[in-house]
């Protein structure tokens, strides 16, 4: 059930494009809250705000904010201009956006008959936290950072719906590690909006001019401890979309040496299901050449995917240093780089392999 509170803004902590982090006084004390000004208006100190506090009550990690639902005395301006795609449909905060693929878009003609991404490498990952690590590996493998390489992030709607939630995306755009964010399905707030993952990939190529696309859900991940009940199953569907559009799918495995849950140690059961059962098209599955018994176990687990996919073993030398130089903080499930190095090395290896496909 949804939990509601009224509160008063006492402090603006920080802000980034599309989002403002606040301290709000409520009956129980102060809580951390997040507002999306394009949806609810920009709260100021002293404003009364209506909060959805469900995430705080549940103790969620990634989404551990109270969410500002309304600033009754400071409403945002009504949108003007074209755009008739409705996302987060039939919720109180449904948003109307201009889709790159809709009839009123300047990109409609380019996308109307588009049917191929022209062999573009498409790196697919389960978790949003893989995105900066993939980019670390990709740019480390490119001479002098190869400023000519354009990488787009295509965001699925399995996690957060607003792209504004991701501080990583904001920073990666700022340092020009991403040429843009494409939000697909019910997700919104990207530089480019698209109806489906397919038109999102086409927009990455033909609107943003991307050389590489990285596909993953937004921050957050829903899992039930069952084989099929997790939002990352969409990674397998992304492989299919990339393949049908004549892309080159590169599957980034979810690997962990620090996760306390046995089903995620080594190659996660999420990767085995998404790539082994959901992905019907072949991909290049990147297996990091990790040392020791753990590395051997990962290679053995990944071998189960060889019947459908091409297994590509990628060295990880130099990737630790590249990850330490990341422009954004690396964190997955609350674990940092050194606490789960295998996870980030695996993602970086996928980026390193994608870079090799550009030569």
Coordinates of C-alpha atoms in Angstrom, one line a residue:
X1 CA 0.0 0.0 0.0
X2 CA 1.1 3.6 -0.7
X3 CA 2.2 5.6 2.3
X4 CA 1.5 9.4 2.3
X5 CA 2.9 12.3 4.3
X6 CA 2.7 16.1 4.1
X7 CA 5.8 18.0 4.9
X8 CA 7.7 21.2 4.7
X9 CA 10.9 21.7 2.7
X10 CA 13.7 22.7 5.1
X11 CA 16.7 22.3 2.9
X12 CA 17.7 21.9 -0.8
X13 CA 20.6 19.5 -0.7
X14 CA 21.6 19.3 -4.3
X15 CA 20.2 19.1 -7.8
X16 CA 21.0 17.7 -11.2
X17 CA 19.1 17.9 -14.5
X18 CA 15.5 16.9 -13.9
X19 CA 15.8 16.3 -10.2
X20 CA 16.2 18.1 -6.8
X21 CA 17.2 16.4 -3.5
X22 CA 15.6 17.8 -0.4
X23 CA 15.3 17.5 3.3
X24 CA 11.6 17.6 4.4
X25 CA 10.2 18.0 7.9
X26 CA 7.4 15.5 8.5
X27 CA 5.6 14.4 11.7
X28 CA 8.3 11.8 12.5
X29 CA 11.2 14.1 12.0
X30 CA 13.2 14.9 8.8
X31 CA 13.4 12.7 5.7
X32 CA 15.3 12.8 2.4
X33 CA 13.1 13.4 -0.6
X34 CA 13.4 13.7 -4.3
X35 CA 11.4 15.9 -6.7
X36 CA 11.2 16.0 -10.4
X37 CA 10.6 19.7 -11.3
X38 CA 9.4 19.0 -14.8
X39 CA 6.6 16.9 -13.3
X40 CA 5.7 18.6 -10.0
X41 CA 7.4 22.0 -10.0
X42 CA 10.6 23.0 -8.2
X43 CA 10.2 23.0 -4.4
X44 CA 11.7 25.8 -2.4
X45 CA 12.5 26.1 1.3
X46 CA 9.3 26.6 3.2
X47 CA 7.0 25.0 0.6
X48 CA 4.5 22.4 1.7
X49 CA 4.9 19.2 -0.3
X50 CA 2.9 16.0 -0.6
X51 CA 5.1 12.9 -0.3
X52 CA 4.9 9.3 -1.2
X53 CA 7.0 7.6 1.5
X54 CA 6.5 4.0 0.4
X55 CA 10.2 3.5 -0.4
X56 CA 11.3 4.7 3.0
X57 CA 8.8 2.5 4.8
X58 CA 10.1 -0.5 2.8
X59 CA 13.7 0.3 3.4
X60 CA 14.6 0.3 -0.3
X61 CA 18.2 0.9 -1.1
X62 CA 18.3 2.3 -4.7
X63 CA 14.9 4.1 -4.3
X64 CA 15.3 5.1 -0.7
X65 CA 13.7 8.5 -1.1
X66 CA 10.4 10.0 -0.2
X67 CA 9.0 11.1 -3.6
X68 CA 7.5 14.5 -4.0
X69 CA 4.1 14.0 -5.6
X70 CA 2.9 17.6 -5.6
X71 CA 4.0 21.1 -4.6
X72 CA 0.4 22.5 -4.2
X73 CA 1.4 26.1 -4.1
X74 CA 4.1 26.0 -6.8
X75 CA 2.8 24.0 -9.8
X76 CA 4.9 23.5 -12.9
X77 CA 3.9 25.3 -16.1
X78 CA 1.7 23.4 -18.5
X79 CA 3.7 21.9 -21.4
X80 CA 3.7 23.7 -24.7
X81 CA 4.7 22.5 -28.1
X82 CA 4.3 19.1 -29.9
X83 CA 4.2 15.7 -28.3
X84 CA 1.5 13.2 -27.7
X85 CA 3.2 10.2 -26.3
X86 CA 1.9 9.5 -22.8
X87 CA 4.3 7.7 -20.5
X88 CA 3.7 6.4 -16.9
X89 CA 0.3 6.0 -18.4
X90 CA -2.8 6.2 -16.2
X91 CA -0.9 7.1 -13.1
X92 CA -1.3 10.5 -11.4
X93 CA 2.0 11.7 -12.8
X94 CA 1.6 10.5 -16.4
X95 CA 3.8 12.7 -18.6
X96 CA 3.2 13.8 -22.2
X97 CA 6.5 13.7 -24.2
X98 CA 7.5 14.2 -27.9
X99 CA 8.5 10.8 -29.2
X100 CA 11.3 10.6 -31.8
X101 CA 9.1 8.2 -33.7
X102 CA 5.8 10.0 -33.6
X103 CA 4.3 11.9 -36.5
X104 CA 4.9 15.4 -35.1
X105 CA 8.6 14.7 -34.5
X106 CA 11.3 16.1 -36.8
X107 CA 12.8 12.6 -36.8
X108 CA 9.7 10.8 -37.9
X109 CA 10.7 10.5 -41.5
X110 CA 14.1 9.2 -40.6
X111 CA 12.6 6.5 -38.4
X112 CA 9.4 5.8 -40.3
X113 CA 11.0 3.1 -42.6
X114 CA 14.2 2.6 -40.6
X115 CA 14.9 -1.1 -40.1
X116 CA 18.5 -1.4 -39.3
X117 CA 21.2 -0.1 -36.9
X118 CA 23.8 -0.9 -39.4
X119 CA 25.8 -3.4 -37.4
X120 CA 26.1 -1.1 -34.4
X121 CA 27.4 -3.0 -31.3
X122 CA 24.7 -3.1 -28.7
X123 CA 26.0 -4.0 -25.2
X124 CA 23.2 -5.5 -23.1
X125 CA 23.3 -5.5 -19.3
X126 CA 21.0 -6.6 -16.5
X127 CA 21.6 -3.8 -14.0
X128 CA 21.9 0.0 -14.4
X129 CA 25.1 -0.1 -12.3
X130 CA 26.9 -1.8 -15.2
X131 CA 26.6 1.3 -17.4
X132 CA 29.6 3.3 -16.1
X133 CA 31.7 0.2 -15.8
X134 CA 31.0 -0.7 -19.5
X135 CA 32.0 2.8 -20.5
X136 CA 35.2 2.6 -18.5
X137 CA 36.2 -0.6 -20.4
X138 CA 35.1 0.9 -23.8
X139 CA 37.0 4.1 -23.4
X140 CA 40.1 2.5 -21.9
X141 CA 40.3 0.3 -25.0
X142 CA 40.1 3.3 -27.3
X143 CA 43.2 5.3 -28.2
X144 CA 43.4 8.6 -26.3
X145 CA 39.8 8.1 -25.2
X146 CA 38.7 8.2 -28.9
X147 CA 36.6 11.3 -28.6
X148 CA 35.0 10.5 -32.0
X149 CA 33.2 7.5 -30.5
X150 CA 29.6 8.2 -29.7
X151 CA 27.8 6.0 -27.1
X152 CA 24.1 6.2 -26.4
X153 CA 22.4 4.7 -23.3
X154 CA 19.0 3.1 -24.2
X155 CA 17.0 2.8 -21.0
X156 CA 14.4 0.1 -20.5
X157 CA 11.5 0.5 -18.1
X158 CA 12.2 -2.3 -15.7
X159 CA 13.6 -0.1 -12.9
X160 CA 13.2 3.6 -12.4
X161 CA 10.9 5.2 -15.0
X162 CA 12.3 8.8 -14.9
X163 CA 15.8 8.9 -16.4
X164 CA 16.2 12.0 -14.1
X165 CA 16.6 9.6 -11.2
X166 CA 20.1 8.6 -12.4
X167 CA 22.8 10.9 -11.2
X168 CA 25.2 8.7 -13.1
X169 CA 23.5 9.5 -16.4
X170 CA 23.6 13.2 -15.6
X171 CA 27.4 13.1 -14.9
X172 CA 28.2 10.8 -17.9
X173 CA 26.4 13.3 -20.2
X174 CA 28.3 16.2 -18.6
X175 CA 31.7 14.6 -19.3
X176 CA 30.5 13.5 -22.8
X177 CA 30.9 9.8 -22.1
X178 CA 27.3 9.6 -23.4
X179 CA 26.0 11.4 -26.5
X180 CA 22.5 11.0 -25.1
X181 CA 19.9 8.9 -23.2
X182 CA 17.0 7.3 -25.0
X183 CA 14.1 6.4 -22.8
X184 CA 11.8 3.6 -24.1
X185 CA 8.6 2.0 -23.1
X186 CA 7.1 3.6 -20.0
X187 CA 10.4 5.3 -19.0
X188 CA 10.8 9.0 -19.8
X189 CA 13.0 12.0 -19.3
X190 CA 15.8 11.1 -21.8
X191 CA 17.3 13.3 -24.4
X192 CA 15.2 11.3 -26.9
X193 CA 11.9 9.5 -26.2
X194 CA 10.8 6.3 -28.0
X195 CA 7.8 4.0 -27.9
X196 CA 9.6 0.7 -27.8
X197 CA 13.1 -0.7 -27.4
X198 CA 13.3 -1.2 -31.1
X199 CA 12.6 2.4 -32.0
X200 CA 14.9 3.4 -29.1
X201 CA 17.8 1.5 -30.7
X202 CA 16.9 3.0 -34.1
X203 CA 16.8 6.5 -32.6
X204 CA 20.2 5.9 -30.9
X205 CA 21.7 5.2 -34.3
X206 CA 19.8 7.5 -36.6
X207 CA 18.9 10.4 -34.3
X208 CA 21.9 10.6 -31.9
X209 CA 24.4 9.1 -34.4
X210 CA 25.7 6.6 -31.9
X211 CA 28.5 4.2 -32.8
X212 CA 27.7 2.0 -29.7
X213 CA 24.5 1.6 -27.7
X214 CA 24.3 0.3 -24.1
X215 CA 20.9 -1.2 -23.1
X216 CA 19.9 -1.7 -19.4
X217 CA 17.0 -0.9 -17.1
X218 CA 17.0 2.2 -15.1
X219 CA 18.2 2.4 -11.5
X220 CA 16.6 -0.2 -9.4
X221 CA 15.8 -3.9 -10.0
X222 CA 12.8 -6.0 -9.1
X223 CA 13.4 -9.6 -8.2
X224 CA 11.5 -12.3 -6.4
X225 CA 14.1 -15.0 -6.0
X226 CA 12.4 -17.1 -8.7
X227 CA 13.7 -18.1 -12.1
X228 CA 11.5 -15.8 -14.1
X229 CA 10.3 -13.1 -11.7
X230 CA 12.9 -10.4 -12.1
X231 CA 12.9 -7.3 -14.2
X232 CA 16.3 -8.1 -15.7
X233 CA 14.7 -10.8 -17.9
X234 CA 14.3 -7.9 -20.3
X235 CA 18.1 -8.2 -21.1
X236 CA 17.3 -11.3 -23.2
X237 CA 14.6 -9.4 -25.0
X238 CA 17.2 -6.6 -25.7
X239 CA 19.4 -9.2 -27.4
X240 CA 16.6 -10.2 -29.7
X241 CA 15.8 -6.5 -30.5
X242 CA 19.4 -5.7 -31.3
X243 CA 19.7 -8.8 -33.5
X244 CA 16.5 -8.3 -35.5
X245 CA 17.6 -4.7 -36.3
X246 CA 21.0 -6.0 -37.7
X247 CA 23.0 -4.9 -34.7
X248 CA 25.7 -6.9 -33.0
X249 CA 24.5 -7.9 -29.5
X250 CA 27.2 -8.1 -26.8
X251 CA 25.9 -9.7 -23.6
X252 CA 27.4 -8.4 -20.4
X253 CA 27.2 -11.1 -17.7
X254 CA 26.1 -10.3 -14.2
X255 CA 29.0 -11.8 -12.1
X256 CA 29.6 -11.3 -8.4
X257 CA 32.1 -12.5 -5.8
X258 CA 30.6 -10.3 -3.1
X259 CA 26.9 -11.0 -3.2
X260 CA 25.8 -12.9 -0.1
X261 CA 23.1 -14.7 -2.1
X262 CA 24.3 -17.9 -3.5
X263 CA 22.1 -17.6 -6.7
X264 CA 24.1 -14.5 -7.7
X265 CA 27.6 -15.8 -6.8
X266 CA 29.7 -16.4 -10.0
X267 CA 27.4 -16.0 -13.0
X268 CA 24.0 -14.8 -11.7
X269 CA 21.0 -17.0 -12.4
X270 CA 19.6 -13.8 -13.9
X271 CA 22.1 -13.9 -16.7
X272 CA 21.7 -17.7 -17.3
X273 CA 17.9 -17.2 -17.7
X274 CA 17.9 -14.0 -19.7
X275 CA 20.6 -15.1 -22.2
X276 CA 20.1 -18.8 -22.0
X277 CA 16.2 -18.9 -22.2
X278 CA 14.8 -15.5 -23.3
X279 CA 17.4 -14.5 -25.9
X280 CA 16.5 -16.4 -29.0
X281 CA 19.0 -14.7 -31.2
X282 CA 22.8 -15.3 -30.8
X283 CA 24.9 -12.8 -29.0
X284 CA 28.6 -12.5 -28.2
X285 CA 28.7 -13.4 -24.5
X286 CA 31.7 -11.7 -22.9
X287 CA 33.4 -13.8 -20.2
X288 CA 36.1 -12.0 -18.2
X289 CA 39.4 -13.9 -17.9
X290 CA 39.4 -13.6 -14.1
X291 CA 42.2 -15.4 -12.2
X292 CA 42.1 -18.3 -9.8
X293 CA 39.4 -20.8 -8.9
X294 CA 36.7 -18.1 -9.0
X295 CA 37.6 -17.2 -12.6
X296 CA 37.5 -20.9 -13.5
X297 CA 34.1 -21.3 -12.0
X298 CA 32.8 -18.3 -13.9
X299 CA 34.1 -19.8 -17.2
X300 CA 32.5 -23.1 -16.4
X301 CA 29.1 -21.5 -15.6
X302 CA 29.2 -19.3 -18.7
X303 CA 29.8 -22.4 -20.9
X304 CA 26.2 -23.3 -20.4
X305 CA 25.4 -20.4 -22.8
X306 CA 27.6 -21.7 -25.6
X307 CA 24.9 -23.7 -27.3
X308 CA 23.1 -20.6 -28.5
X309 CA 25.8 -17.9 -28.2
X310 CA 29.4 -17.2 -29.0
X311 CA 31.5 -17.2 -25.9
X312 CA 34.2 -14.5 -26.1
X313 CA 36.9 -14.5 -23.4
X314 CA 38.3 -11.0 -22.7
X315 CA 41.4 -10.2 -20.6
X316 CA 40.9 -7.9 -17.7
X317 CA 44.4 -6.5 -17.3
X318 CA 44.4 -2.8 -16.9
X319 CA 40.6 -2.6 -16.3
X320 CA 40.9 -2.2 -12.5
X321 CA 42.9 1.0 -13.1
X322 CA 40.3 2.2 -15.7
X323 CA 37.5 1.5 -13.2
X324 CA 39.2 3.5 -10.5
X325 CA 39.3 6.4 -12.9
X326 CA 35.5 6.3 -13.4
X327 CA 33.9 9.8 -13.5
X328 CA 31.0 8.5 -11.4
X329 CA 30.9 6.5 -8.2
X330 CA 30.7 2.7 -8.9
X331 CA 28.2 0.9 -6.8
X332 CA 26.0 -2.2 -7.2
X333 CA 23.6 -3.4 -4.6
X334 CA 25.4 -1.2 -2.1
X335 CA 28.8 -2.6 -2.9
X336 CA 31.6 -0.5 -4.2
X337 CA 34.4 -1.3 -6.6
X338 CA 36.7 -3.0 -4.2
X339 CA 33.8 -4.9 -2.5
X340 CA 32.7 -6.6 -5.7
X341 CA 35.5 -6.1 -8.1
X342 CA 34.5 -9.1 -10.2
X343 CA 31.1 -7.5 -11.1
X344 CA 32.7 -4.3 -12.4
X345 CA 35.6 -6.1 -14.2
X346 CA 33.0 -8.2 -16.0
X347 CA 31.0 -5.2 -17.2
X348 CA 34.2 -3.3 -18.2
X349 CA 35.3 -6.4 -20.2
X350 CA 32.0 -6.1 -22.2
X351 CA 32.9 -2.5 -23.0
X352 CA 36.4 -3.5 -24.0
X353 CA 35.0 -6.1 -26.4
X354 CA 32.5 -3.6 -27.9
X355 CA 35.4 -1.2 -28.6
X356 CA 37.2 -4.0 -30.5
X357 CA 34.2 -4.3 -32.8
X358 CA 34.6 -0.8 -34.0
X359 CA 38.0 -1.3 -35.5

